[in-house]
mmCIF file of C-alpha atoms in Angstrom:
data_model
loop_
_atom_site.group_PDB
_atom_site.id
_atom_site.type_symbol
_atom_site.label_atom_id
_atom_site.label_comp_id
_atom_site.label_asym_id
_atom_site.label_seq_id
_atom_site.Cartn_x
_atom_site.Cartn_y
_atom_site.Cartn_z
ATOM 1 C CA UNK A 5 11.078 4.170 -5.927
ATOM 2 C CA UNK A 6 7.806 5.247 -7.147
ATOM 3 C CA UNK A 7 4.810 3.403 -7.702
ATOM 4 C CA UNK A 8 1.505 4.595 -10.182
ATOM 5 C CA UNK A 9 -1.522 4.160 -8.657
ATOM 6 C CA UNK A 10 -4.510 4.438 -11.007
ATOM 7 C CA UNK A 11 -7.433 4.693 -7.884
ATOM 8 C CA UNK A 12 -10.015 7.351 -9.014
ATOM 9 C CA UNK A 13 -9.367 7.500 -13.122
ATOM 10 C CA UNK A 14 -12.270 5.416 -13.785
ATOM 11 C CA UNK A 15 -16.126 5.925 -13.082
ATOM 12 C CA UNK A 16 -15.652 8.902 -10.315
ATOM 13 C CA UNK A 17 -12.939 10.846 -12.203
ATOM 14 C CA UNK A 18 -14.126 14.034 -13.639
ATOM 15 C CA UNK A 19 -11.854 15.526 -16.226
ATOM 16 C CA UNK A 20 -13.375 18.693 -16.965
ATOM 17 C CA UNK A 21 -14.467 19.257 -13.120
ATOM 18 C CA UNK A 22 -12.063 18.067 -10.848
ATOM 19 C CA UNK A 23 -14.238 19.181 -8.070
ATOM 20 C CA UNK A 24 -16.824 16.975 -8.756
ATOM 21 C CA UNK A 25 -15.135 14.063 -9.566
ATOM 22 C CA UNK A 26 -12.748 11.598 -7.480
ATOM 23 C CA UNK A 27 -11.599 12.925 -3.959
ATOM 24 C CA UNK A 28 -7.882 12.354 -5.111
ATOM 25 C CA UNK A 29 -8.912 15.258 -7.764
ATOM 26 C CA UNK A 30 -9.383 17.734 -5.014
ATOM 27 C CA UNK A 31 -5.693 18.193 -4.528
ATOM 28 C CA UNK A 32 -4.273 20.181 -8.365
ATOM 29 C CA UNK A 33 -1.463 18.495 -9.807
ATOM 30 C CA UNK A 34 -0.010 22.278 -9.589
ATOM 31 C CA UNK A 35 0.900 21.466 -5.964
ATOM 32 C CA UNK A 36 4.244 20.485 -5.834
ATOM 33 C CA UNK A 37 4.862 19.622 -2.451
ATOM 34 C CA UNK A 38 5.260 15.371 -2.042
ATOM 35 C CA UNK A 39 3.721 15.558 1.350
ATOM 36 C CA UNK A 40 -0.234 14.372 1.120
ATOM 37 C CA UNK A 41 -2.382 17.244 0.961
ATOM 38 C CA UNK A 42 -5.585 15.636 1.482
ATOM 39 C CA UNK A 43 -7.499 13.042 3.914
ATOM 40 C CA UNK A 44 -7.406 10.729 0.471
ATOM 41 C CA UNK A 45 -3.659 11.153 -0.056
ATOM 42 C CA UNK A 46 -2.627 10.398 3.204
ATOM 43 C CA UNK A 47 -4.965 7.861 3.630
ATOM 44 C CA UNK A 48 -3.584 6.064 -0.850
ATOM 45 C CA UNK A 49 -0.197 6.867 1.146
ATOM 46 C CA UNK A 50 -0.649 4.694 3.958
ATOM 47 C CA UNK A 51 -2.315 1.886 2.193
ATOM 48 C CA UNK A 52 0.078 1.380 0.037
ATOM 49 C CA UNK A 53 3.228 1.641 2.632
ATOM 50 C CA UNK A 54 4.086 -1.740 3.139
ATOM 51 C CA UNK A 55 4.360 -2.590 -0.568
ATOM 52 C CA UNK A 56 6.173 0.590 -1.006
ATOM 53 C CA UNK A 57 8.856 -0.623 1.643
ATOM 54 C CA UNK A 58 9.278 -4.149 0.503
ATOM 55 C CA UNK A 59 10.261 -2.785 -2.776
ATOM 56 C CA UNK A 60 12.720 0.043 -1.347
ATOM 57 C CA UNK A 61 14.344 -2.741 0.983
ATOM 58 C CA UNK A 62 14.740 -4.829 -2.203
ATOM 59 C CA UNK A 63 16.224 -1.801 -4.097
ATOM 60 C CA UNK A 64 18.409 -1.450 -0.818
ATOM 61 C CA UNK A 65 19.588 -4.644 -0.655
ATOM 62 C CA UNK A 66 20.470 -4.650 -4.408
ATOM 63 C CA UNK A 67 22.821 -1.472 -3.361
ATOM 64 C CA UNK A 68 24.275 -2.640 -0.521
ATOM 65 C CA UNK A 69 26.259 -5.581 -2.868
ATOM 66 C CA UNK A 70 27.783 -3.088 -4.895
ATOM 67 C CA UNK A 71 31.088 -1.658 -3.789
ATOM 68 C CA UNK A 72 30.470 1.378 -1.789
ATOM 69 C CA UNK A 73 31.631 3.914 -4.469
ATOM 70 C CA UNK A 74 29.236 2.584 -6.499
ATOM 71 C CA UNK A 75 25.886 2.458 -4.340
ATOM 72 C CA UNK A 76 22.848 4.536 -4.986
ATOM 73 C CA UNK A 77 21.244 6.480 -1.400
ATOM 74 C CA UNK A 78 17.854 5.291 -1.529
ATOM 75 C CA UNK A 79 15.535 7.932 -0.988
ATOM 76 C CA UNK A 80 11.788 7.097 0.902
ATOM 77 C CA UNK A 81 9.182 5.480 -2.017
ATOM 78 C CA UNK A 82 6.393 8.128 -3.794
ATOM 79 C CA UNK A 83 3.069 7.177 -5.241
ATOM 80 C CA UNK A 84 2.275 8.772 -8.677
ATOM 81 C CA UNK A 85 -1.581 9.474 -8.494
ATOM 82 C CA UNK A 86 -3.177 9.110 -11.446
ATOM 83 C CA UNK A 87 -6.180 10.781 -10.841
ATOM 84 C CA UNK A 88 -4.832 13.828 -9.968
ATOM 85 C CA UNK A 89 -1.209 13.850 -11.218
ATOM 86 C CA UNK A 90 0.542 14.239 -8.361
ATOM 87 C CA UNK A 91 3.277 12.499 -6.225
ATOM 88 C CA UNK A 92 3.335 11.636 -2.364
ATOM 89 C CA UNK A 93 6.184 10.648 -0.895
ATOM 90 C CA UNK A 94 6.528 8.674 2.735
ATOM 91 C CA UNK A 95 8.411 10.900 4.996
ATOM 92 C CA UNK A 96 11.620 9.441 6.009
ATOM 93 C CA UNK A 97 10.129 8.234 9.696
ATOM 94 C CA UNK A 98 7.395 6.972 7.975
ATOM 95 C CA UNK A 99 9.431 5.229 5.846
ATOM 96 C CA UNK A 100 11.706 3.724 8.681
ATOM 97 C CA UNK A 101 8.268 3.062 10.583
ATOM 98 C CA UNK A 102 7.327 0.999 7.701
ATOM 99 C CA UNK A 103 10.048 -1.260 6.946
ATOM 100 C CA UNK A 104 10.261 -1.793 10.579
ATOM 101 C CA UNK A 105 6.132 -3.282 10.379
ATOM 102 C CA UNK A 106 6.816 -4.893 7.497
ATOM 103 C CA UNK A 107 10.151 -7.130 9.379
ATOM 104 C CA UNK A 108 8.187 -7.651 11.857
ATOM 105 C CA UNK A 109 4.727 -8.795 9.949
ATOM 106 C CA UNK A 110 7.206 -11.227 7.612
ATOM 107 C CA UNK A 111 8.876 -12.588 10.995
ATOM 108 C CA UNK A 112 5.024 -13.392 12.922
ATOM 109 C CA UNK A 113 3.973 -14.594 9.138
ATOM 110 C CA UNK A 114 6.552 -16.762 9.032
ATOM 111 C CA UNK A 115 6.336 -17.929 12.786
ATOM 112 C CA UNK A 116 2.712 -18.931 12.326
ATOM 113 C CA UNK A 117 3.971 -21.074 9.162
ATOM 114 C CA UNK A 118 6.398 -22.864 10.650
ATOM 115 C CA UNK A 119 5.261 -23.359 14.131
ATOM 116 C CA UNK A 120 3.190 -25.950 14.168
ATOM 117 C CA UNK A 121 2.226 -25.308 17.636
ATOM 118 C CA UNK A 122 1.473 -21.442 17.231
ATOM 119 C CA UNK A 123 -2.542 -20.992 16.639
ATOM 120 C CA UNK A 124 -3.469 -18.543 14.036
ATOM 121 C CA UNK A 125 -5.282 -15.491 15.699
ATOM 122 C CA UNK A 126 -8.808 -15.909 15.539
ATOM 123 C CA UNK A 127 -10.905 -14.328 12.465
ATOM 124 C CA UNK A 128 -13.057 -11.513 12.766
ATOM 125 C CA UNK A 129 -16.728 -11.156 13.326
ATOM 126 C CA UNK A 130 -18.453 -11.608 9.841
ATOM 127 C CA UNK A 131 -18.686 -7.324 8.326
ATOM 128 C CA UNK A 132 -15.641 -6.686 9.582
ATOM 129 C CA UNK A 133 -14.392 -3.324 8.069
ATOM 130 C CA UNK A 134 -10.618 -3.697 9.396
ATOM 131 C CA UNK A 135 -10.601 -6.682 6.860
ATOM 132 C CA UNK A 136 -11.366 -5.249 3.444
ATOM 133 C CA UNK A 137 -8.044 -2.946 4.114
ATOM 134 C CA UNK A 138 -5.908 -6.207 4.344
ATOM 135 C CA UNK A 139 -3.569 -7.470 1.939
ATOM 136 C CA UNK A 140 -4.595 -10.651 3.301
ATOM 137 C CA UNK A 141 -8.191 -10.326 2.398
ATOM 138 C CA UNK A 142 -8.033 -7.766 -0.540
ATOM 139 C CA UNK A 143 -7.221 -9.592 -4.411
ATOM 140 C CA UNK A 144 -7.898 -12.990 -5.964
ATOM 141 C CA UNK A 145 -6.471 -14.974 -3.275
ATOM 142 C CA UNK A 146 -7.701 -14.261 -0.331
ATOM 143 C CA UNK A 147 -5.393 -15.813 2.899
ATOM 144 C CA UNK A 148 -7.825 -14.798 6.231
ATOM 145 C CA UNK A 149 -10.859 -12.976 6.592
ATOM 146 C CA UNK A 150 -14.062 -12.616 8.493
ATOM 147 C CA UNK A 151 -15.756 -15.712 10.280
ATOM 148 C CA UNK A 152 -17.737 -17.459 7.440
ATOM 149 C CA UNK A 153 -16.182 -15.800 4.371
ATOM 150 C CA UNK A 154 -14.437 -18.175 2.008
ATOM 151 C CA UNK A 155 -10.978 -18.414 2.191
ATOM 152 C CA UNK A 156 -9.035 -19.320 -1.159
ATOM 153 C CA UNK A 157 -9.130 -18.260 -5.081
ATOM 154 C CA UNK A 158 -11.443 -15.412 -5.072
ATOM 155 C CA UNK A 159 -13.089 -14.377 -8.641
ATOM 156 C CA UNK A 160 -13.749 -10.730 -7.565
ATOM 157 C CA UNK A 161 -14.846 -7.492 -9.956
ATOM 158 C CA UNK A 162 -13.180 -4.405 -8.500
ATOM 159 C CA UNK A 163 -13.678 -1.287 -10.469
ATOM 160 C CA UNK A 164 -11.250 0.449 -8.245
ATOM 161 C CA UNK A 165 -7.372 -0.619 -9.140
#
């Protein structure tokens, strides 16, 4: 499964000098190898893991109910930069590592849903950096984030997709 990311092709990307442009254009698209290169690769990579393993587990569970001659090996999930051509692949402990967070963030999601007596954990202090890299904070609806922010519809401009 691969996924296109388009993070860096807009204001910061520089297409006649990579060097100056996005950080995901440091990396050439002549490297080859699907392991991240770069602090910025690793770092697209890792954002994006959780996503990438719900949709491999679907994919996987669409094999598994076909008969066994028939199934497709699923391999780990890839990110196709755009900004610098290139793809990145979760190694397959990373990948394991992955669905194994993302089980276990659906089963303490769901938990807290249906639990009427299990409290929510406590929001952060207002700033709080660890919450712009949440799923649960990040895009139109936002679901927690820090003490006094508005939870709910969000109309947000991001100029980085």
């Amino acid at each position: 499964m691969v996924d296109l990311k388009t993070r860096g092709c807009l204001g910061a990307f520089n297409r006649d000098e990579p060097a100056k442009g996005h950080p995901l254009q440091a990396v050439p698209p002549s490297e080859i190898d699907p392991v991240p290169q770069s602090d910025e690769e690793a770092n697209i990579l890792y954002e994006h893991r959780l996503q990438l393993a719900l949709y491999s587990m679907a994919l996987e569970a669409i094999e598994a109910k076909k008969p066994a001659a028939e199934q497709r090996r699923i391999l780990p999930p890839a990110l196709l930069l755009g900004a610098n051509g290139r793809m990145v692949q979760l190694s397959q402990g990373a990948f394991e590592q992955a669905k194994e967070d993302l089980r276990a963030h659906l089963n303490w999601r769901a938990s807290v849903h249906l639990n009427p007596h299990m409290e929510e954990p406590p929001r952060l202090p207002s700033g709080a950096e660890t919450c712009r890299q949440c799923p649960f904070y990040r895009g139109d609806l936002r679901r927690c984030g820090p003490e006094g922010e508005p939870l709910g519809f969000i109309h947000q401009m991001d100029d980085e997709p």
